[in-house]
XYZ file of N, CA and C in Angstrom:
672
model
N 124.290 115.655 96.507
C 123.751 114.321 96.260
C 124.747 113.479 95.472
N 124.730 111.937 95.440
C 125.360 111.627 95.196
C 125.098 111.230 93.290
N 126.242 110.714 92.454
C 125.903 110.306 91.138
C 124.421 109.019 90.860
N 124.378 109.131 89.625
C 122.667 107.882 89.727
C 123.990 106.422 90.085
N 122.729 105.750 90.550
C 123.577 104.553 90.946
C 123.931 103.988 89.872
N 125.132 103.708 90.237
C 126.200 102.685 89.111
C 126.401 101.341 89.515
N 125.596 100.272 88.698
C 125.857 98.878 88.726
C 127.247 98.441 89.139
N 128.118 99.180 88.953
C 129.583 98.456 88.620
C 130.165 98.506 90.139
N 129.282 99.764 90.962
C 130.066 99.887 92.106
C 129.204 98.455 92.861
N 130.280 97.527 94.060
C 129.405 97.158 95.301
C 129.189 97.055 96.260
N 128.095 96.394 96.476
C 127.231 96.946 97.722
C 128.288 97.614 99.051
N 129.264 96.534 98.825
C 130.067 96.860 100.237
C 130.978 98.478 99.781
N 130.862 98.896 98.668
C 131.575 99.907 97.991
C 130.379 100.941 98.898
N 129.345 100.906 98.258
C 128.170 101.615 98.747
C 127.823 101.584 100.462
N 127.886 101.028 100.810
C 128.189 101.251 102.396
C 129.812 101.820 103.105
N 130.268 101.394 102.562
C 131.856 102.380 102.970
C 131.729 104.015 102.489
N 130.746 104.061 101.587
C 130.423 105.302 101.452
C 129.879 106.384 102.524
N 128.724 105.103 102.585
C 127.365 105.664 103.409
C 128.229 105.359 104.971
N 129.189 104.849 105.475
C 129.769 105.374 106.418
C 130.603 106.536 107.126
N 131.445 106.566 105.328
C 132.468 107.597 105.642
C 131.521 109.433 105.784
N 130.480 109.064 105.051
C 129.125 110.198 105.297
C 128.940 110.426 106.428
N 128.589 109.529 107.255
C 127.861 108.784 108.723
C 128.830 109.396 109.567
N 130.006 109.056 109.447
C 130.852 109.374 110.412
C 131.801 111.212 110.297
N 131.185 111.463 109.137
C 131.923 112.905 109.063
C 130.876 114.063 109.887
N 129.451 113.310 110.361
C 128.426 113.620 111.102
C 127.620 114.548 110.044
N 127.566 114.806 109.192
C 127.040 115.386 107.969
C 126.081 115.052 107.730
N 124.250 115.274 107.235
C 123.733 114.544 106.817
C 123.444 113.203 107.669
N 123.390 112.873 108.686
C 123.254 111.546 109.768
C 122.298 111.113 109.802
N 121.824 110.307 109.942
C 120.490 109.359 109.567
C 119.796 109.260 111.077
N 118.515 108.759 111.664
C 118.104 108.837 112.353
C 118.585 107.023 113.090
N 118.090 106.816 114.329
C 118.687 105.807 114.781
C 118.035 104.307 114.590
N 116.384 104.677 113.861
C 116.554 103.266 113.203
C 116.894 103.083 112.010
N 117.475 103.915 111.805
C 118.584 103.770 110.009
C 120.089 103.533 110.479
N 120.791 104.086 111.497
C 121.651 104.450 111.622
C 122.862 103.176 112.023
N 121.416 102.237 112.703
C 122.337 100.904 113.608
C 122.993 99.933 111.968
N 122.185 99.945 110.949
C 123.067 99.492 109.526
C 124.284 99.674 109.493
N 124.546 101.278 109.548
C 125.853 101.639 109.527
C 126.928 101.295 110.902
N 126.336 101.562 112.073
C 127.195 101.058 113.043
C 128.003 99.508 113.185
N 126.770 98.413 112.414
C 126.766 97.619 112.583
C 128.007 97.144 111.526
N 129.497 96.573 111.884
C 130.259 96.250 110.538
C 130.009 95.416 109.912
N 129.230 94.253 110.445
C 128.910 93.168 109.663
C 127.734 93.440 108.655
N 127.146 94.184 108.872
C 125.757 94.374 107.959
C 126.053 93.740 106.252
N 124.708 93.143 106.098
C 124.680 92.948 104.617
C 123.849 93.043 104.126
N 123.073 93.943 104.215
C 121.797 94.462 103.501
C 120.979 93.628 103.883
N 120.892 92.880 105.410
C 119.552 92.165 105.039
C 119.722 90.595 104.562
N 121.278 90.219 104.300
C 120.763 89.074 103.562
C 121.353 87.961 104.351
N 120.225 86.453 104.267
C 120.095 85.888 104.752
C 120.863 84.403 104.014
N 122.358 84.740 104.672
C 122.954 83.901 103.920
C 123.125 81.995 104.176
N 122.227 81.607 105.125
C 121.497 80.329 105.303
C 120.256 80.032 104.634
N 119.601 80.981 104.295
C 118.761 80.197 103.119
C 119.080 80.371 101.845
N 119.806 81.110 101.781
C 120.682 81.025 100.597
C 121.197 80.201 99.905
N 121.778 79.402 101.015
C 122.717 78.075 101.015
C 121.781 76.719 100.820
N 120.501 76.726 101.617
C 119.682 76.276 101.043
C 118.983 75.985 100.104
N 118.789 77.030 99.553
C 118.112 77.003 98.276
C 119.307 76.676 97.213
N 120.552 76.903 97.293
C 121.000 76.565 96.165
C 121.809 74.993 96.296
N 121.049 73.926 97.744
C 121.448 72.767 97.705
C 121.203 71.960 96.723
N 121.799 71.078 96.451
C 120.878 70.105 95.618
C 120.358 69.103 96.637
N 120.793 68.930 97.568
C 120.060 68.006 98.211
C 118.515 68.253 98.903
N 118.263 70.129 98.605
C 116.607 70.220 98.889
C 115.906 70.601 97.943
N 116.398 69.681 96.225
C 116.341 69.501 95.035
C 115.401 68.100 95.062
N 114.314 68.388 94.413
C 113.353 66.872 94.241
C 114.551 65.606 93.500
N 114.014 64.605 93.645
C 114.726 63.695 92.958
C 114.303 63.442 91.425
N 113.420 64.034 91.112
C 113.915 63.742 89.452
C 114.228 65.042 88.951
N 114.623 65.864 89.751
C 115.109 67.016 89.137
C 116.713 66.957 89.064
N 117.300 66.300 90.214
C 118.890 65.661 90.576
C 118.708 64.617 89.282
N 117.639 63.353 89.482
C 118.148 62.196 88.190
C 118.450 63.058 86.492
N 117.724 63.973 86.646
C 117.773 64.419 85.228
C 118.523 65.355 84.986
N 119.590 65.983 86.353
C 120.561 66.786 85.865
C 120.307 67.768 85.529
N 118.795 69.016 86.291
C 118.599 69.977 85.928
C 118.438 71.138 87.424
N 118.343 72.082 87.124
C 118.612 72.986 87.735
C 117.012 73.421 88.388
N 116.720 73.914 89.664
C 115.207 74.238 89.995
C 114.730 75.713 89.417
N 114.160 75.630 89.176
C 113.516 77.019 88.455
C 112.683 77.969 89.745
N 113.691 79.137 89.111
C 113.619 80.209 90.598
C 112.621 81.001 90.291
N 112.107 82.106 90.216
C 111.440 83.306 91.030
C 111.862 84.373 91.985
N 112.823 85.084 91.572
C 112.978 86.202 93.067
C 112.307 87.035 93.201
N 111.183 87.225 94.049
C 110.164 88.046 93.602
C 110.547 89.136 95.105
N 109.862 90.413 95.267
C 110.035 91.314 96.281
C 108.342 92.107 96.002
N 108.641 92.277 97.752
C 107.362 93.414 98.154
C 107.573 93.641 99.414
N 106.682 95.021 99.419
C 106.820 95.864 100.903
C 105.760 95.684 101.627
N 105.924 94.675 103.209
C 104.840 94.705 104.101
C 103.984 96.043 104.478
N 102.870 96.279 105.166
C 102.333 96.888 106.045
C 102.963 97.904 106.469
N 104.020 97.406 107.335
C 105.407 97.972 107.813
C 106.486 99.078 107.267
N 106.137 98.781 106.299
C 107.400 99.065 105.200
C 108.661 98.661 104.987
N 108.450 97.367 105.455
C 109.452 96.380 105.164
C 109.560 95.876 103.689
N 111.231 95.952 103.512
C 110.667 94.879 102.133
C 111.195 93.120 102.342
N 110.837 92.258 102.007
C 111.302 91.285 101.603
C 111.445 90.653 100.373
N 112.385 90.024 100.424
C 113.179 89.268 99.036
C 112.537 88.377 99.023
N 112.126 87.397 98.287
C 111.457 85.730 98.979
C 111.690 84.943 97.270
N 112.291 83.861 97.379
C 111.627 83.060 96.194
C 110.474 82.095 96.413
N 109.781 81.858 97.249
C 108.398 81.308 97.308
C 107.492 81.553 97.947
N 107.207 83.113 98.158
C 106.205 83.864 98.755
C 106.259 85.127 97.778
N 105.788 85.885 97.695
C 105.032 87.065 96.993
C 103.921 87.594 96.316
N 103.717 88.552 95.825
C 102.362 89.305 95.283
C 102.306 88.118 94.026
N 103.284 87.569 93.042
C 102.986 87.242 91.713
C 102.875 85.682 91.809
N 103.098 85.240 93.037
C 103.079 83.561 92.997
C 103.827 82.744 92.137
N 104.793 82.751 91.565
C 105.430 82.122 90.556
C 106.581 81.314 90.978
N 105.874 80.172 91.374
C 106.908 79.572 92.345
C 106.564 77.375 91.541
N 107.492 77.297 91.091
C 108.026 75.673 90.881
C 108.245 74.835 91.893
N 107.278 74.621 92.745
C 107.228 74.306 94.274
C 107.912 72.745 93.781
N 107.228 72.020 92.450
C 107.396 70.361 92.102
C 108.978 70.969 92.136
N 109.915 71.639 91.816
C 111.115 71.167 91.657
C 112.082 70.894 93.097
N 111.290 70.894 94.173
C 112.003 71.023 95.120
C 111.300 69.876 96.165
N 112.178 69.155 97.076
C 111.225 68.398 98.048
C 110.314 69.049 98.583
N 109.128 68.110 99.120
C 108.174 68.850 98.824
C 107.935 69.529 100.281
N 108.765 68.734 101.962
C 108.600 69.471 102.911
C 109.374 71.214 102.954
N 110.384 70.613 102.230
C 111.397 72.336 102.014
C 110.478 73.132 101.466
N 109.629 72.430 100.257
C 109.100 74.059 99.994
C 107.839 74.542 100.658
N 107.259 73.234 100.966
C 106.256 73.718 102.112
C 106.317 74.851 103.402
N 107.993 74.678 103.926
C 107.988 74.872 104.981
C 108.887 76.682 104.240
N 109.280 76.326 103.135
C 109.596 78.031 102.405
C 108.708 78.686 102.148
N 107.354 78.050 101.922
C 105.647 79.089 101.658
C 105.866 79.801 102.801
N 106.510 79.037 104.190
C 105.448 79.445 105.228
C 106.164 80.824 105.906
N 105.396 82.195 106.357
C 106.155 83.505 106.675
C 107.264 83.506 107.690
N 107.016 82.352 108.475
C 108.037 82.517 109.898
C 108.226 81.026 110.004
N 108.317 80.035 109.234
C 109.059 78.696 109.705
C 110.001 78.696 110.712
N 111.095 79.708 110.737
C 112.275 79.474 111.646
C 112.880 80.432 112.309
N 112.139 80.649 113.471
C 112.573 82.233 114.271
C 111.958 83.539 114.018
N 111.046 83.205 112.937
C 110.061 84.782 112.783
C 110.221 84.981 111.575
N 111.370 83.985 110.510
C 111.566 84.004 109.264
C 111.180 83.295 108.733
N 110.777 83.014 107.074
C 110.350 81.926 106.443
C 111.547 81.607 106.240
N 112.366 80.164 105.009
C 113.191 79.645 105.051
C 113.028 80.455 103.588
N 112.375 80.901 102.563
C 111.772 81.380 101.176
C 112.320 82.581 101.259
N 112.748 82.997 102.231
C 112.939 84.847 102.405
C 114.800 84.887 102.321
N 115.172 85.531 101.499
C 116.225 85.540 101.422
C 117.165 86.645 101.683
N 116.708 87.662 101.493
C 116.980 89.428 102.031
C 115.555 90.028 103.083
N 115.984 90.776 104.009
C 114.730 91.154 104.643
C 115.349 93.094 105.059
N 114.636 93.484 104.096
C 115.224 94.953 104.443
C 114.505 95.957 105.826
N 115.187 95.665 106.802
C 113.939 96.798 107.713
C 113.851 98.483 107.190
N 112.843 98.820 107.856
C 112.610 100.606 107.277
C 112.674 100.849 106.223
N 112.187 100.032 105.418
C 112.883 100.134 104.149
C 112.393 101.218 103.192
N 110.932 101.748 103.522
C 110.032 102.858 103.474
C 110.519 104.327 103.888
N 111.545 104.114 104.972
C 111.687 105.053 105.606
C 113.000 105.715 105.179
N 113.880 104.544 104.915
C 114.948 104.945 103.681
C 114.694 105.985 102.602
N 114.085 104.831 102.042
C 113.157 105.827 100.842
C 112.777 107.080 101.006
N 112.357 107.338 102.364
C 111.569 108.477 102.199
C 112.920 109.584 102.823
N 114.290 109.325 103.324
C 115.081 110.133 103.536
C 115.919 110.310 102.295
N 115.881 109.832 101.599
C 116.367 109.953 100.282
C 115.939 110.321 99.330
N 113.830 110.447 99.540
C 113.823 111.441 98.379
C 112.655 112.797 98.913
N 112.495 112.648 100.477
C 112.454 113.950 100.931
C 113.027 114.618 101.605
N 114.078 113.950 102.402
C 115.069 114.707 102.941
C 116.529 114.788 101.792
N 116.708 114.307 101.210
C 117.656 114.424 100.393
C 119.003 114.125 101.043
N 118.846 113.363 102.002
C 120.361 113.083 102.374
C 121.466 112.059 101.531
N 122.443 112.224 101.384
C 123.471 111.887 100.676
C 123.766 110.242 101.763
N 123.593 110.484 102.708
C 123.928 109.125 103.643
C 122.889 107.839 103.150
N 121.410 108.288 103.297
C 120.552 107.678 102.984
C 120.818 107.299 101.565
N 121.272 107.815 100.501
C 121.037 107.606 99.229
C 122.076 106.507 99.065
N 123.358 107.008 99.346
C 124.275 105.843 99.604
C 124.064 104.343 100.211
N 123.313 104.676 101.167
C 122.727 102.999 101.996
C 121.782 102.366 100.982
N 120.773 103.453 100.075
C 120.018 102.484 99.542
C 120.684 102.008 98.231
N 121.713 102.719 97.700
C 122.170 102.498 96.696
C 123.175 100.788 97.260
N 123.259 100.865 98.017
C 124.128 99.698 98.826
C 122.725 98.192 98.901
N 121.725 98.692 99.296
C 120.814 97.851 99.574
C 120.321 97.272 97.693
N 120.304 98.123 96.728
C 120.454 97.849 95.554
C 120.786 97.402 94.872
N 122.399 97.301 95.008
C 123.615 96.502 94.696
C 123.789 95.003 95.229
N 122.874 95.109 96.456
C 123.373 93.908 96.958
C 122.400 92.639 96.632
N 120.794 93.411 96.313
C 120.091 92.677 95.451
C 120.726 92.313 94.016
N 120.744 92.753 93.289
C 121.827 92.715 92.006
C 122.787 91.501 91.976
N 123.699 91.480 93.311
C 124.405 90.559 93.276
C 123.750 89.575 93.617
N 122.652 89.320 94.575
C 122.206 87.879 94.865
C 121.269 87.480 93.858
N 120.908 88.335 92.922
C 120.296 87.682 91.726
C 121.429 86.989 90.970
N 122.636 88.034 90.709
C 123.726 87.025 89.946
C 124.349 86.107 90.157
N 124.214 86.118 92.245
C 124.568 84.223 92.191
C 123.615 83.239 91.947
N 122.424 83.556 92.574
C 121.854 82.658 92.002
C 121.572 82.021 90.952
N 121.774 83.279 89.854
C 121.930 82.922 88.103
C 122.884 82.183 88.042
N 124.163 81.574 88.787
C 124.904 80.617 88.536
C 124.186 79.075 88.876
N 123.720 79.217 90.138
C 123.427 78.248 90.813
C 121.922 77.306 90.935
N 121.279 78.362 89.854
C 119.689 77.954 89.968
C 119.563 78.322 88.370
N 117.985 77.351 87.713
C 117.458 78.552 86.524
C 116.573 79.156 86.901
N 117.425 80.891 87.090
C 116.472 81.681 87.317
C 116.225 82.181 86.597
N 114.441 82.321 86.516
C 113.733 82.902 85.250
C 113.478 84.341 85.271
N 113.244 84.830 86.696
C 113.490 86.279 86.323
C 113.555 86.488 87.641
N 113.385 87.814 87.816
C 113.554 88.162 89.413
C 113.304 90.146 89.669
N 113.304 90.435 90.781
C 112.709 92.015 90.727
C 114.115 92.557 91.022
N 114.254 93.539 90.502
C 115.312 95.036 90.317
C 115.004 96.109 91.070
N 115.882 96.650 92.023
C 115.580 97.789 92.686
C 115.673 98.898 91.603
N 114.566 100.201 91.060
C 115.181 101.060 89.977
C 114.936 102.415 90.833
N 115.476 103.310 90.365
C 115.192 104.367 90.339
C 114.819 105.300 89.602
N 114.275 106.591 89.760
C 114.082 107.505 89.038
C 114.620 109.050 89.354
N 114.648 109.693 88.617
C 115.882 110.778 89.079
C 114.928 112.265 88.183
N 114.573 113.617 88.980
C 114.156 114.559 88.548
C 115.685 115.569 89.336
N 116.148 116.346 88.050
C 117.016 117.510 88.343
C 118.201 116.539 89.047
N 118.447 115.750 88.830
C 119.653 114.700 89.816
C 118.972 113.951 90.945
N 117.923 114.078 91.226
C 117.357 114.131 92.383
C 116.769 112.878 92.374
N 116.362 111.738 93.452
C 115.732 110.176 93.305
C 114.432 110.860 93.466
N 113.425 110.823 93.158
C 111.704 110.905 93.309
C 111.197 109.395 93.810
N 111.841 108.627 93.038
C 111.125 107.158 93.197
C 111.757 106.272 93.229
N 111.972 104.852 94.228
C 112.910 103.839 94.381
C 111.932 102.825 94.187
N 111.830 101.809 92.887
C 110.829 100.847 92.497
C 111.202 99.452 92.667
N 110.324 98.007 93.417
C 110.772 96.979 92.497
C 110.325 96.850 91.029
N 111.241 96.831 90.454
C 110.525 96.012 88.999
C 111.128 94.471 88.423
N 110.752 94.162 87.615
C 111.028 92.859 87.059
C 112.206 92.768 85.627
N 113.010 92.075 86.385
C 114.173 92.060 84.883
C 113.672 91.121 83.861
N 112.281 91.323 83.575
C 111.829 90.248 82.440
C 110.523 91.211 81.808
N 110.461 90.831 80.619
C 109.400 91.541 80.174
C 108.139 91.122 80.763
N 106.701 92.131 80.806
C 105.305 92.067 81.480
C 105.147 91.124 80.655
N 105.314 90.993 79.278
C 104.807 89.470 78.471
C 105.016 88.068 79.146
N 106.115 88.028 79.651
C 107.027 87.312 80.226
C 106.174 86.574 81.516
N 106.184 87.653 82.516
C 105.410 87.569 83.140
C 103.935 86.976 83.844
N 103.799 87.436 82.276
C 102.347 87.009 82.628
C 101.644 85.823 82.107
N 102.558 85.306 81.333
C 102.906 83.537 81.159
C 103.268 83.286 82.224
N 104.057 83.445 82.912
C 104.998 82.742 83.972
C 103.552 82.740 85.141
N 102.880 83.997 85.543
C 101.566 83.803 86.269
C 100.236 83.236 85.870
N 100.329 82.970 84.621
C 99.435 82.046 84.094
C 100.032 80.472 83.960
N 100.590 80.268 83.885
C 101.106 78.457 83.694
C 101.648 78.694 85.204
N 101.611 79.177 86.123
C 101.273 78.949 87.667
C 100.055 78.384 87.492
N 99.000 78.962 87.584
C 98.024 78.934 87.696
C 96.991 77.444 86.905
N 97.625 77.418 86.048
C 97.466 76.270 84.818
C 97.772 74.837 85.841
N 99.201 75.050 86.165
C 100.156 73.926 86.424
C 99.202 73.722 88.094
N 98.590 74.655 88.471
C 98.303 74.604 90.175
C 96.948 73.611 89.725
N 96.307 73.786 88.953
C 95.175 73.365 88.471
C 95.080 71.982 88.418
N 96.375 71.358 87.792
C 96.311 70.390 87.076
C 96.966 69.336 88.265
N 97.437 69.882 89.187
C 98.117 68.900 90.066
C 96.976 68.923 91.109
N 96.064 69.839 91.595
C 94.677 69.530 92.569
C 93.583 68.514 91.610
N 93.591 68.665 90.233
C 92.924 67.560 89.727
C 93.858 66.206 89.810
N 94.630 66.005 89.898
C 95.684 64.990 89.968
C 95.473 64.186 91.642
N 95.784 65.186 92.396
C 95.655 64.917 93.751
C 93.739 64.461 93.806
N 92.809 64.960 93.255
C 91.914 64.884 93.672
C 91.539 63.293 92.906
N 92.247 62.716 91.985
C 92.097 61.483 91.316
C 92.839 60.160 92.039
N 93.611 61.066 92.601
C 94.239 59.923 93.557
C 93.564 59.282 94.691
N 92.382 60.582 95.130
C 91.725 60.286 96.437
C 90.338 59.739 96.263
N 89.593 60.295 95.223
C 88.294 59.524 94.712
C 88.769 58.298 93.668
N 88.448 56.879 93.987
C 88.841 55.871 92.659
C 87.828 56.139 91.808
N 87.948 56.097 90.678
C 87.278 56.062 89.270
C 86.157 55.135 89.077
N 85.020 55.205 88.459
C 84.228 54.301 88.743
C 83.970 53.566 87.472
């Protein structure tokens, strides 16, 4: 097996791995794992047009551009039905999404699961099998698998740290692991922010959602 994953290595480090594995025929992954590795372009999944999007300023509201501030992110993650995971900053389990900082059709059309080809525009990594990874890595114990996810890990990591240039992002989910005898047992999202943190951030959602349907609803009944 391989060492616990090391931040420092990346992603593309971690797939040259999980190839040179792949190709020594050792340990070989099954063939809906396997087309990742065949594939040279692969990048974990990530979807580097909404990427580009989201960190426009031009699909930046206008008093967020007049005032010279940055949109306040959310990278939140979860695993479909499927066992897919997706990345999304304005879809997930925790809702914590600053929809006012952004025009308001972009983020409408980023809520939505498949705006553009079966994708939302909100989804920014889309990992397939991603369950199934998991599960060759911590019941089959293959060294190939561990390498790919350690690659799929890294590469979250990094798209949190560009965006930390390019957005204020307030927090966002961490691929972790857990390790018995050297061994992975468990591959988690968690949150690089404290549950305190959190749970402000899902409460003044909730606050702020409140206060703009009473807003909207004052606009539409006149006052008597």
């Amino acid at each position: 097996m391989l060492e616990p994953f090391d931040p420092s290595i990346s992603s593309s480090g971690y797939l040259a791995l999980a190839r040179k594995r792949h190709q020594t025929g050792t340990s070989r992954l099954s063939e809906d794992l396997a087309w990742m590795l065949d594939d040279e372009a692969y990048n974990c999944g990530l979807n580097k047009e909404h990427v580009d999007m989201l960190t426009d300023p031009a699909n930046w509201s206008a008093t967020l551009r007049d005032e010279n501030r940055k949109p306040r992110v959310f990278l939140d993650a979860r695993i479909n039905q499927r066992g897919y995971a997706e990345i999304n900053w304005a879809r997930g389990d925790l809702e914590i999404l600053y929809d006012e900082d952004f025009l308001a059709n972009y983020a409408a059309t980023a809520r939505s699961p498949n705006a553009v080809s079966g994708r939302g525009l909100g989804e920014l990594m889309w990992w397939r099998r991603y369950e199934l990874l998991v599960s060759n890595v911590t019941i089959n114990r293959s060294p190939t698998a561990q390498a790919l996810l350690y690659a799929h890990g890294a590469r979250l990591n990094e798209l949190t740290s560009f965006l930390a240039s390019r957005v204020n992002l307030v927090g966002a989910m961490a691929l972790t692991f857990t390790y018995r005898a050297g061994a992975i047992v468990t591959a988690d999202f968690v949150p690089t922010i404290s549950f305190d943190q959190l749970h402000d951030f899902v409460q003044e959602r909730g606050q702020r959602k409140v206060v703009r349907m009473r807003e909207a609803v004052e606009r539409i009944v006149p006052k008597e």
